mmCIF file of N, CA and C in Angstrom:
data_model
loop_
_atom_site.group_PDB
_atom_site.id
_atom_site.type_symbol
_atom_site.label_atom_id
_atom_site.label_comp_id
_atom_site.label_asym_id
_atom_site.label_seq_id
_atom_site.Cartn_x
_atom_site.Cartn_y
_atom_site.Cartn_z
ATOM 1 N N ILE O 1443 106.990 102.585 86.871
ATOM 2 C CA ILE O 1443 105.785 102.626 87.570
ATOM 3 C C ILE O 1443 104.611 102.402 87.580
ATOM 4 N N ASP O 1444 104.155 101.349 87.498
ATOM 5 C CA ASP O 1444 102.798 100.565 86.933
ATOM 6 C C ASP O 1444 101.773 101.609 88.157
ATOM 7 N N ILE O 1445 100.655 102.254 87.411
ATOM 8 C CA ILE O 1445 99.892 102.572 88.495
ATOM 9 C C ILE O 1445 98.961 102.591 88.896
ATOM 10 N N GLY O 1446 98.182 101.180 88.156
ATOM 11 C CA GLY O 1446 97.144 99.531 88.686
ATOM 12 C C GLY O 1446 97.281 99.043 89.110
ATOM 13 N N GLU O 1447 99.057 98.985 89.389
ATOM 14 C CA GLU O 1447 99.582 98.422 90.353
ATOM 15 C C GLU O 1447 100.248 99.305 92.143
ATOM 16 N N ILE O 1448 100.658 100.515 91.462
ATOM 17 C CA ILE O 1448 99.711 101.099 93.012
ATOM 18 C C ILE O 1448 98.894 101.350 93.647
ATOM 19 N N LEU O 1449 97.616 100.850 93.068
ATOM 20 C CA LEU O 1449 96.137 100.874 93.552
ATOM 21 C C LEU O 1449 95.805 99.503 94.300
ATOM 22 N N ASN O 1450 96.904 98.626 93.910
ATOM 23 C CA ASN O 1450 96.601 97.249 94.648
ATOM 24 C C ASN O 1450 97.324 97.603 95.984
ATOM 25 N N LEU O 1451 98.382 97.807 95.723
ATOM 26 C CA LEU O 1451 99.439 98.089 96.976
ATOM 27 C C LEU O 1451 99.035 98.529 97.734
ATOM 28 N N LEU O 1452 98.244 100.244 97.608
ATOM 29 C CA LEU O 1452 97.615 100.897 98.478
ATOM 30 C C LEU O 1452 96.739 100.613 99.051
ATOM 31 N N GLN O 1453 95.340 99.525 98.767
ATOM 32 C CA GLN O 1453 94.786 98.796 99.220
ATOM 33 C C GLN O 1453 95.160 97.902 100.317
ATOM 34 N N THR O 1454 96.460 97.552 99.624
ATOM 35 C CA THR O 1454 96.624 96.133 100.885
ATOM 36 C C THR O 1454 97.285 97.158 101.935
ATOM 37 N N ARG O 1455 97.947 98.250 101.591
ATOM 38 C CA ARG O 1455 98.580 99.434 102.809
ATOM 39 C C ARG O 1455 97.920 99.904 103.766
ATOM 40 N N ARG O 1456 96.962 100.180 103.366
ATOM 41 C CA ARG O 1456 95.932 100.939 103.782
ATOM 42 C C ARG O 1456 95.412 99.861 105.410
ATOM 43 N N VAL O 1457 95.540 98.237 104.898
ATOM 44 C CA VAL O 1457 94.347 97.606 105.546
ATOM 45 C C VAL O 1457 96.250 97.524 106.711
ATOM 46 N N LEU O 1458 97.058 97.252 106.535
ATOM 47 C CA LEU O 1458 98.730 96.982 106.939
ATOM 48 C C LEU O 1458 98.759 98.434 108.482
ATOM 49 N N ASP O 1459 98.588 99.247 107.666
ATOM 50 C CA ASP O 1459 99.151 100.818 107.668
ATOM 51 C C ASP O 1459 98.052 101.001 109.247
ATOM 52 N N MET O 1460 96.742 100.746 108.994
ATOM 53 C CA MET O 1460 95.492 100.915 109.963
ATOM 54 C C MET O 1460 96.337 99.940 111.254
ATOM 55 N N LEU O 1461 96.310 99.451 111.340
ATOM 56 C CA LEU O 1461 96.504 97.923 111.905
ATOM 57 C C LEU O 1461 97.741 99.173 113.178
ATOM 58 N N LEU O 1462 98.831 98.726 111.981
ATOM 59 C CA LEU O 1462 100.505 99.509 113.000
ATOM 60 C C LEU O 1462 99.995 100.800 113.504
ATOM 61 N N ALA O 1463 99.136 101.924 112.740
ATOM 62 C CA ALA O 1463 98.781 103.356 114.230
ATOM 63 C C ALA O 1463 98.022 102.489 114.759
ATOM 64 N N GLU O 1464 97.032 101.787 114.980
ATOM 65 C CA GLU O 1464 96.233 101.514 115.874
ATOM 66 C C GLU O 1464 96.677 101.073 116.702
ATOM 67 N N GLN O 1465 97.843 100.316 116.583
ATOM 68 C CA GLN O 1465 98.626 99.167 117.770
ATOM 69 C C GLN O 1465 99.282 100.279 118.023
ATOM 70 N N ALA O 1466 100.526 101.014 117.274
ATOM 71 C CA ALA O 1466 101.310 102.131 117.910
ATOM 72 C C ALA O 1466 100.880 103.120 118.637
ATOM 73 N N SER O 1467 99.372 103.789 119.145
ATOM 74 C CA SER O 1467 98.775 104.240 119.430
ATOM 75 C C SER O 1467 98.371 103.774 121.328
ATOM 76 N N ARG O 1468 98.352 102.559 120.804
ATOM 77 C CA ARG O 1468 98.280 101.707 122.285
ATOM 78 C C ARG O 1468 99.044 102.076 123.082
ATOM 79 N N ARG O 1469 100.678 100.865 122.367
ATOM 80 C CA ARG O 1469 101.674 100.991 122.723
ATOM 81 C C ARG O 1469 102.887 101.580 122.553
ATOM 82 N N ALA O 1470 102.833 102.511 122.387
ATOM 83 C CA ALA O 1470 103.654 103.608 122.006
ATOM 84 C C ALA O 1470 104.256 103.520 123.488
ATOM 85 N N ASN O 1471 105.461 104.265 123.944
ATOM 86 C CA ASN O 1471 105.592 104.265 125.426
ATOM 87 C C ASN O 1471 106.149 105.774 124.571
ATOM 88 N N PRO O 1472 106.529 106.959 125.977
ATOM 89 C CA PRO O 1472 106.806 108.003 125.768
ATOM 90 C C PRO O 1472 107.391 108.291 124.542
ATOM 91 N N ASP O 1473 108.780 108.445 124.508
ATOM 92 C CA ASP O 1473 110.131 108.623 123.930
ATOM 93 C C ASP O 1473 109.502 108.211 122.459
ATOM 94 N N GLN O 1474 109.127 107.460 122.521
ATOM 95 C CA GLN O 1474 108.230 107.342 120.753
ATOM 96 C C GLN O 1474 107.409 108.111 120.925
ATOM 97 N N ARG O 1475 106.585 108.125 121.075
ATOM 98 C CA ARG O 1475 105.203 109.027 120.648
ATOM 99 C C ARG O 1475 106.270 110.837 120.648
ATOM 100 N N ILE O 1476 107.184 110.986 120.956
ATOM 101 C CA ILE O 1476 107.559 112.168 120.800
ATOM 102 C C ILE O 1476 108.260 111.628 119.290
ATOM 103 N N GLN O 1477 109.453 110.932 119.413
ATOM 104 C CA GLN O 1477 109.798 110.746 118.422
ATOM 105 C C GLN O 1477 109.004 110.933 116.861
ATOM 106 N N ILE O 1478 107.858 109.287 116.824
ATOM 107 C CA ILE O 1478 106.771 110.168 115.731
ATOM 108 C C ILE O 1478 106.275 111.394 115.551
ATOM 109 N N GLN O 1479 106.104 112.565 116.935
ATOM 110 C CA GLN O 1479 105.893 113.681 116.481
ATOM 111 C C GLN O 1479 107.019 114.562 115.616
ATOM 112 N N HIS O 1480 108.428 114.155 116.246
ATOM 113 C CA HIS O 1480 109.482 114.594 115.722
ATOM 114 C C HIS O 1480 109.449 114.725 114.368
ATOM 115 N N ALA O 1481 108.779 113.190 113.927
ATOM 116 C CA ALA O 1481 109.614 113.445 112.655
ATOM 117 C C ALA O 1481 108.475 113.530 111.432
ATOM 118 N N ALA O 1482 106.970 113.717 112.366
ATOM 119 C CA ALA O 1482 105.775 114.400 111.307
ATOM 120 C C ALA O 1482 106.360 115.945 111.403
ATOM 121 N N ASP O 1483 106.629 116.857 112.779
ATOM 122 C CA ASP O 1483 106.977 118.231 112.720
ATOM 123 C C ASP O 1483 108.048 117.961 111.025
ATOM 124 N N GLN O 1484 109.112 117.390 110.912
ATOM 125 C CA GLN O 1484 110.153 117.349 110.689
ATOM 126 C C GLN O 1484 109.786 117.634 108.533
ATOM 127 N N MET O 1485 108.981 116.464 108.470
ATOM 128 C CA MET O 1485 108.330 116.196 107.248
ATOM 129 C C MET O 1485 107.374 117.715 107.134
ATOM 130 N N HIS O 1486 106.993 117.814 107.777
ATOM 131 C CA HIS O 1486 106.287 119.662 107.726
ATOM 132 C C HIS O 1486 107.585 120.796 106.843
ATOM 133 N N ALA O 1487 108.054 120.355 107.859
ATOM 134 C CA ALA O 1487 109.577 121.343 107.817
ATOM 135 C C ALA O 1487 110.106 120.936 105.879
ATOM 136 N N CYS O 1488 110.023 119.895 106.083
ATOM 137 C CA CYS O 1488 110.783 120.192 105.076
ATOM 138 C C CYS O 1488 109.924 120.298 103.257
ATOM 139 N N ILE O 1489 108.886 120.340 103.790
ATOM 140 C CA ILE O 1489 108.070 120.552 102.610
ATOM 141 C C ILE O 1489 108.042 122.218 102.805
ATOM 142 N N THR O 1490 108.159 122.647 103.776
ATOM 143 C CA THR O 1490 107.825 123.947 103.304
ATOM 144 C C THR O 1490 108.887 124.532 103.229
ATOM 145 N N SER O 1491 110.484 123.982 103.129
ATOM 146 C CA SER O 1491 111.575 124.259 102.489
ATOM 147 C C SER O 1491 111.679 123.879 101.330
ATOM 148 N N GLY O 1492 110.711 122.907 100.803
ATOM 149 C CA GLY O 1492 111.053 122.061 99.411
ATOM 150 C C GLY O 1492 112.347 121.304 99.431
ATOM 151 N N ASP O 1493 112.171 120.532 100.373
ATOM 152 C CA ASP O 1493 113.757 119.284 101.061
ATOM 153 C C ASP O 1493 113.090 118.333 100.676
ATOM 154 N N VAL O 1494 113.313 118.048 99.311
ATOM 155 C CA VAL O 1494 111.782 116.513 98.629
ATOM 156 C C VAL O 1494 112.957 115.739 99.294
ATOM 157 N N ARG O 1495 114.418 115.496 99.483
ATOM 158 C CA ARG O 1495 115.118 113.997 99.791
ATOM 159 C C ARG O 1495 114.922 114.248 101.624
ATOM 160 N N GLY O 1496 114.401 115.516 102.208
ATOM 161 C CA GLY O 1496 114.485 115.183 103.668
ATOM 162 C C GLY O 1496 113.271 114.837 104.255
ATOM 163 N N PHE O 1497 112.259 115.041 102.904
ATOM 164 C CA PHE O 1497 111.253 115.115 103.361
ATOM 165 C C PHE O 1497 110.974 113.013 103.609
ATOM 166 N N LEU O 1498 111.316 112.574 102.324
ATOM 167 C CA LEU O 1498 111.178 110.655 102.277
ATOM 168 C C LEU O 1498 112.261 110.251 103.635
ATOM 169 N N ASP O 1499 113.514 111.173 104.003
ATOM 170 C CA ASP O 1499 114.750 110.611 104.929
ATOM 171 C C ASP O 1499 112.666 110.497 106.486
ATOM 172 N N TRP O 1500 112.248 111.361 106.723
ATOM 173 C CA TRP O 1500 111.439 111.250 107.185
ATOM 174 C C TRP O 1500 110.651 111.046 107.413
ATOM 175 N N ASP O 1501 109.659 110.521 106.411
ATOM 176 C CA ASP O 1501 109.067 110.104 106.642
ATOM 177 C C ASP O 1501 109.347 108.540 106.841
ATOM 178 N N TYR O 1502 110.309 108.274 106.028
ATOM 179 C CA TYR O 1502 111.202 106.534 106.410
ATOM 180 C C TYR O 1502 111.176 106.773 108.183
ATOM 181 N N ARG O 1503 111.615 107.826 108.545
ATOM 182 C CA ARG O 1503 111.867 107.433 110.096
ATOM 183 C C ARG O 1503 110.712 107.923 111.252
ATOM 184 N N LEU O 1504 109.105 107.721 110.133
ATOM 185 C CA LEU O 1504 108.201 108.275 110.474
ATOM 186 C C LEU O 1504 107.524 106.685 110.936
ATOM 187 N N ASP O 1505 107.635 105.958 109.103
ATOM 188 C CA ASP O 1505 107.030 104.523 109.614
ATOM 189 C C ASP O 1505 107.789 104.136 110.157
ATOM 190 N N GLN O 1506 109.083 104.319 110.472
ATOM 191 C CA GLN O 1506 110.348 102.856 111.818
ATOM 192 C C GLN O 1506 109.781 103.121 112.840
ATOM 193 N N VAL O 1507 109.348 104.249 113.301
ATOM 194 C CA VAL O 1507 108.785 104.033 115.737
ATOM 195 C C VAL O 1507 107.098 104.077 115.341
ATOM 196 N N ILE O 1508 107.016 104.084 113.900
ATOM 197 C CA ILE O 1508 105.845 103.840 113.971
ATOM 198 C C ILE O 1508 104.831 101.854 114.344
ATOM 199 N N ALA O 1509 106.272 101.682 113.494
ATOM 200 C CA ALA O 1509 106.001 99.927 112.948
ATOM 201 C C ALA O 1509 107.162 99.536 114.355
ATOM 202 N N GLU O 1510 108.268 99.819 115.419
ATOM 203 C CA GLU O 1510 108.593 99.890 116.392
ATOM 204 C C GLU O 1510 107.019 100.020 117.665
ATOM 205 N N ALA O 1511 106.725 100.933 117.682
ATOM 206 C CA ALA O 1511 105.663 100.951 118.334
ATOM 207 C C ALA O 1511 104.685 100.406 118.383
ATOM 208 N N SER O 1512 104.638 100.168 117.614
ATOM 209 C CA SER O 1512 103.128 99.203 116.853
ATOM 210 C C SER O 1512 103.643 97.735 117.704
ATOM 211 N N ARG O 1513 104.394 97.678 117.813
ATOM 212 C CA ARG O 1513 105.095 95.779 118.491
ATOM 213 C C ARG O 1513 104.399 95.059 117.681
ATOM 214 N N ASN O 1514 104.319 95.161 116.287
ATOM 215 C CA ASN O 1514 103.762 94.097 115.324
ATOM 216 C C ASN O 1514 104.741 93.659 115.014
ATOM 217 N N SER O 1515 105.733 93.063 114.582
ATOM 218 C CA SER O 1515 106.868 93.054 113.904
ATOM 219 C C SER O 1515 105.975 92.248 112.199
ATOM 220 N N TYR O 1516 105.336 91.375 112.493
ATOM 221 C CA TYR O 1516 104.683 90.714 111.101
ATOM 222 C C TYR O 1516 103.978 92.232 110.497
ATOM 223 N N ALA O 1517 103.073 92.289 111.055
ATOM 224 C CA ALA O 1517 102.435 93.323 110.225
ATOM 225 C C ALA O 1517 103.644 94.459 109.865
ATOM 226 N N ALA O 1518 104.775 94.835 110.369
ATOM 227 C CA ALA O 1518 105.854 96.258 109.832
ATOM 228 C C ALA O 1518 106.380 94.806 109.109
ATOM 229 N N ASP O 1519 107.249 93.552 109.076
ATOM 230 C CA ASP O 1519 107.919 93.084 107.834
ATOM 231 C C ASP O 1519 106.748 93.337 106.858
ATOM 232 N N ALA O 1520 105.561 92.841 106.795
ATOM 233 C CA ALA O 1520 104.678 92.500 105.778
ATOM 234 C C ALA O 1520 104.541 94.348 104.648
ATOM 235 N N VAL O 1521 104.514 95.191 105.362
ATOM 236 C CA VAL O 1521 104.581 96.155 104.794
ATOM 237 C C VAL O 1521 105.687 97.412 104.255
ATOM 238 N N SER O 1522 106.829 96.940 105.027
ATOM 239 C CA SER O 1522 107.576 97.530 104.969
ATOM 240 C C SER O 1522 108.015 97.389 102.958
ATOM 241 N N PRO O 1523 108.372 96.305 102.203
ATOM 242 C CA PRO O 1523 108.276 96.375 100.979
ATOM 243 C C PRO O 1523 107.348 97.560 101.082
ATOM 244 N N LEU O 1524 105.986 97.757 100.224
ATOM 245 C CA LEU O 1524 105.049 98.430 100.047
ATOM 246 C C LEU O 1524 105.590 99.870 100.229
ATOM 247 N N TYR O 1525 106.208 100.255 101.126
ATOM 248 C CA TYR O 1525 106.497 101.482 101.881
ATOM 249 C C TYR O 1525 107.556 102.074 100.426
ATOM 250 N N THR O 1526 108.811 101.210 100.614
ATOM 251 C CA THR O 1526 109.527 101.647 99.527
ATOM 252 C C THR O 1526 108.537 101.695 97.930
ATOM 253 N N HIS O 1527 107.717 100.920 98.070
ATOM 254 C CA HIS O 1527 107.334 100.716 96.469
ATOM 255 C C HIS O 1527 106.451 102.306 96.404
ATOM 256 N N CYS O 1528 105.824 102.988 97.058
ATOM 257 C CA CYS O 1528 105.074 103.773 97.957
ATOM 258 C C CYS O 1528 105.959 105.441 97.700
ATOM 259 N N ARG O 1529 107.489 105.558 98.081
ATOM 260 C CA ARG O 1529 108.499 106.077 98.090
ATOM 261 C C ARG O 1529 109.116 106.724 97.049
ATOM 262 N N ARG O 1530 108.871 105.077 95.772
ATOM 263 C CA ARG O 1530 108.903 105.671 94.432
ATOM 264 C C ARG O 1530 108.008 106.479 93.849
ATOM 265 N N PHE O 1531 107.370 105.602 94.257
ATOM 266 C CA PHE O 1531 105.767 106.355 92.619
ATOM 267 C C PHE O 1531 105.368 107.860 93.527
ATOM 268 N N TRP O 1532 105.923 108.395 95.083
ATOM 269 C CA TRP O 1532 106.135 109.590 95.236
ATOM 270 C C TRP O 1532 106.857 110.393 94.788
ATOM 271 N N TYR O 1533 107.900 109.761 94.875
ATOM 272 C CA TYR O 1533 109.191 110.980 94.150
ATOM 273 C C TYR O 1533 109.186 111.236 92.804
ATOM 274 N N TYR O 1534 108.737 109.673 92.056
ATOM 275 C CA TYR O 1534 108.700 109.976 90.706
ATOM 276 C C TYR O 1534 107.258 111.365 89.950
ATOM 277 N N TYR O 1535 106.222 111.282 91.295
ATOM 278 C CA TYR O 1535 105.052 112.245 90.579
ATOM 279 C C TYR O 1535 105.212 113.506 91.800
ATOM 280 N N GLN O 1536 105.898 113.550 92.430
ATOM 281 C CA GLN O 1536 105.520 114.184 93.642
ATOM 282 C C GLN O 1536 105.832 115.490 92.806
ATOM 283 N N GLN O 1537 105.952 116.443 92.383
ATOM 284 C CA GLN O 1537 105.582 117.443 91.477
ATOM 285 C C GLN O 1537 104.229 117.904 91.159
ATOM 286 N N ASN O 1538 103.110 116.483 91.337
ATOM 287 C CA ASN O 1538 102.380 116.470 90.816
ATOM 288 C C ASN O 1538 101.067 116.609 91.603
ATOM 289 N N SER O 1539 101.870 116.728 92.986
ATOM 290 C CA SER O 1539 100.564 116.062 93.912
ATOM 291 C C SER O 1539 100.651 117.231 95.350
ATOM 292 N N ASP O 1540 99.879 117.023 96.460
ATOM 293 C CA ASP O 1540 100.001 118.018 96.926
ATOM 294 C C ASP O 1540 100.310 117.789 98.165
ATOM 295 N N MET O 1541 102.077 118.341 98.511
ATOM 296 C CA MET O 1541 103.061 118.406 99.836
ATOM 297 C C MET O 1541 102.833 118.389 100.340
ATOM 298 N N THR O 1542 102.333 119.694 100.582
ATOM 299 C CA THR O 1542 101.741 120.823 101.775
ATOM 300 C C THR O 1542 100.777 119.547 102.830
ATOM 301 N N MET O 1543 98.888 119.077 102.070
ATOM 302 C CA MET O 1543 98.343 118.088 102.593
ATOM 303 C C MET O 1543 99.563 116.988 102.998
ATOM 304 N N VAL O 1544 99.674 116.376 102.715
ATOM 305 C CA VAL O 1544 100.426 114.726 102.770
ATOM 306 C C VAL O 1544 101.220 115.141 104.113
ATOM 307 N N ALA O 1545 102.011 116.519 103.768
ATOM 308 C CA ALA O 1545 102.718 116.926 105.373
ATOM 309 C C ALA O 1545 101.850 116.485 106.676
ATOM 310 N N GLU O 1546 100.393 117.268 106.279
ATOM 311 C CA GLU O 1546 99.643 117.386 106.833
ATOM 312 C C GLU O 1546 98.599 116.415 107.893
ATOM 313 N N GLU O 1547 98.847 115.489 106.418
ATOM 314 C CA GLU O 1547 97.692 114.566 106.637
ATOM 315 C C GLU O 1547 98.859 113.290 108.172
ATOM 316 N N HIS O 1548 100.538 113.549 107.642
ATOM 317 C CA HIS O 1548 100.919 113.078 108.578
ATOM 318 C C HIS O 1548 101.364 113.116 110.124
ATOM 319 N N GLN O 1549 100.809 114.800 110.087
ATOM 320 C CA GLN O 1549 100.595 115.548 110.902
ATOM 321 C C GLN O 1549 99.400 115.199 112.347
ATOM 322 N N ASN O 1550 98.731 114.262 111.237
ATOM 323 C CA ASN O 1550 97.256 113.851 111.751
ATOM 324 C C ASN O 1550 97.778 112.921 112.443
ATOM 325 N N LEU O 1551 97.893 112.202 111.351
ATOM 326 C CA LEU O 1551 98.573 110.781 112.383
ATOM 327 C C LEU O 1551 99.544 110.683 113.579
ATOM 328 N N ALA O 1552 100.292 111.423 113.005
ATOM 329 C CA ALA O 1552 101.625 111.504 114.485
ATOM 330 C C ALA O 1552 100.419 112.312 116.262
ATOM 331 N N ARG O 1553 99.404 113.327 115.084
ATOM 332 C CA ARG O 1553 98.876 114.037 116.782
ATOM 333 C C ARG O 1553 98.213 112.843 117.618
ATOM 334 N N ALA O 1554 97.576 111.151 116.350
ATOM 335 C CA ALA O 1554 96.367 110.362 116.949
ATOM 336 C C ALA O 1554 96.976 109.942 117.770
ATOM 337 N N ILE O 1555 98.490 109.660 117.349
ATOM 338 C CA ILE O 1555 99.116 108.391 118.040
ATOM 339 C C ILE O 1555 99.409 108.950 119.469
ATOM 340 N N VAL O 1556 100.061 109.949 118.906
ATOM 341 C CA VAL O 1556 100.839 110.622 120.375
ATOM 342 C C VAL O 1556 99.787 110.798 121.693
ATOM 343 N N SER O 1557 98.700 111.652 121.529
ATOM 344 C CA SER O 1557 97.440 111.587 122.260
ATOM 345 C C SER O 1557 96.737 109.938 122.432
ATOM 346 N N ALA O 1558 97.536 108.941 122.167
ATOM 347 C CA ALA O 1558 96.377 107.499 122.563
ATOM 348 C C ALA O 1558 95.489 107.471 121.598
ATOM 349 N N ASN O 1559 94.722 108.142 120.677
ATOM 350 C CA ASN O 1559 93.440 107.974 119.873
ATOM 351 C C ASN O 1559 93.702 107.154 118.585
ATOM 352 N N ALA O 1560 93.697 105.917 119.133
ATOM 353 C CA ALA O 1560 92.793 104.835 118.092
ATOM 354 C C ALA O 1560 92.430 104.991 116.730
ATOM 355 N N GLU O 1561 91.392 105.205 117.302
ATOM 356 C CA GLU O 1561 90.542 105.617 116.384
ATOM 357 C C GLU O 1561 90.608 106.683 115.212
ATOM 358 N N GLU O 1562 90.832 107.595 115.284
ATOM 359 C CA GLU O 1562 91.587 108.781 115.068
ATOM 360 C C GLU O 1562 92.541 108.334 114.259
ATOM 361 N N ALA O 1563 94.342 107.700 114.658
ATOM 362 C CA ALA O 1563 95.277 106.947 113.346
ATOM 363 C C ALA O 1563 94.299 106.891 112.445
ATOM 364 N N ARG O 1564 93.633 105.434 112.830
ATOM 365 C CA ARG O 1564 93.044 104.522 112.125
ATOM 366 C C ARG O 1564 92.085 106.036 110.442
ATOM 367 N N VAL O 1565 91.153 106.534 111.219
ATOM 368 C CA VAL O 1565 90.771 107.396 110.211
ATOM 369 C C VAL O 1565 91.981 108.142 109.323
ATOM 370 N N SER O 1566 93.072 108.776 110.826
ATOM 371 C CA SER O 1566 94.460 109.618 109.660
ATOM 372 C C SER O 1566 94.978 108.293 108.009
ATOM 373 N N VAL O 1567 95.231 107.719 108.841
ATOM 374 C CA VAL O 1567 95.840 106.485 107.662
ATOM 375 C C VAL O 1567 94.499 106.217 106.602
ATOM 376 N N TYR O 1568 93.506 106.195 106.509
ATOM 377 C CA TYR O 1568 92.073 105.915 106.008
ATOM 378 C C TYR O 1568 92.746 107.143 105.505
ATOM 379 N N GLN O 1569 92.423 108.405 105.393
ATOM 380 C CA GLN O 1569 92.801 109.515 104.742
ATOM 381 C C GLN O 1569 94.043 109.455 103.644
ATOM 382 N N LEU O 1570 94.826 109.392 104.249
ATOM 383 C CA LEU O 1570 96.095 109.901 103.532
ATOM 384 C C LEU O 1570 96.376 108.291 102.545
ATOM 385 N N ILE O 1571 95.611 107.238 102.941
ATOM 386 C CA ILE O 1571 95.653 106.413 102.219
ATOM 387 C C ILE O 1571 94.160 106.955 100.409
ATOM 388 N N GLN O 1572 93.658 107.973 101.072
ATOM 389 C CA GLN O 1572 92.826 107.641 99.884
ATOM 390 C C GLN O 1572 93.125 108.992 98.935
ATOM 391 N N TYR O 1573 93.891 110.042 99.852
ATOM 392 C CA TYR O 1573 94.628 110.734 98.965
ATOM 393 C C TYR O 1573 95.526 109.742 98.248
ATOM 394 N N TRP O 1574 96.018 109.292 97.971
ATOM 395 C CA TRP O 1574 97.586 108.567 97.317
ATOM 396 C C TRP O 1574 96.071 108.360 96.119
ATOM 397 N N THR O 1575 95.613 107.131 96.662
ATOM 398 C CA THR O 1575 94.307 105.744 95.344
ATOM 399 C C THR O 1575 94.291 107.465 94.797
ATOM 400 N N SER O 1576 93.222 108.427 94.841
ATOM 401 C CA SER O 1576 92.938 109.409 94.338
ATOM 402 C C SER O 1576 93.315 109.906 93.799
ATOM 403 N N PHE O 1577 95.376 110.324 94.122
ATOM 404 C CA PHE O 1577 96.197 110.659 92.886
ATOM 405 C C PHE O 1577 96.028 110.039 92.166
ATOM 406 N N ALA O 1578 96.711 108.980 92.264
ATOM 407 C CA ALA O 1578 97.082 107.557 91.321
ATOM 408 C C ALA O 1578 95.654 107.609 90.735
ATOM 409 N N LYS O 1579 94.526 107.251 90.794
ATOM 410 C CA LYS O 1579 93.456 107.600 90.187
ATOM 411 C C LYS O 1579 93.733 108.583 88.805
ATOM 412 N N SER O 1580 93.504 109.859 89.452
ATOM 413 C CA SER O 1580 93.610 110.950 88.762
ATOM 414 C C SER O 1580 94.968 110.840 87.798
ATOM 415 N N LEU O 1581 96.449 110.516 87.784
ATOM 416 C CA LEU O 1581 97.409 110.177 86.941
ATOM 417 C C LEU O 1581 97.015 109.397 85.387
ATOM 418 N N LEU O 1582 96.114 107.991 85.822
ATOM 419 C CA LEU O 1582 95.294 107.751 84.543
ATOM 420 C C LEU O 1582 95.054 107.903 83.902
ATOM 421 N N GLU O 1583 94.228 109.212 84.050
ATOM 422 C CA GLU O 1583 93.133 109.851 83.278
ATOM 423 C C GLU O 1583 94.493 110.657 81.973
#
C-alpha cells in the first residue's frame, strides 16, 4: 500500500463523495434514508464490539445505498474502485486509527443525508476525508 498514492486517491474521492452525498441528501427515498441510518448505526455498533469485519461490511453497504440514492451512476462507478483501495488501506492500518471517530463521522454523514441537509452532508464527507488524509500523512512520518 503506497501511502503517497492513498493521498492522491483521497483527494479524488473527496470530490466524488461530496457529490454523491449531496445528491443522496436531495434524492434519497424514505426507504433509502432508513437504510443509510441503519448502516451507519451498525458501523458504530461494530466499533463498540470490536467487529472489524462487520464494520467493513456495513461501510460497504452504506456506500452502496448512498450511491444508489444519489441516482448518479457515473459518480458511483468512478468512486467504487477507490472505496476498495481505501478499505484495504484502513484494514491494514486500522489498529493505529481512531475507529470511534470514523464511526461517528459516518453517523454525522448519515444524519445529514437522512435530514436532507446537502451542505451538512458535504461538510461531513470533507471532515471524514480530512481525517483519513491526516491519518495517512501521519503514517509517512
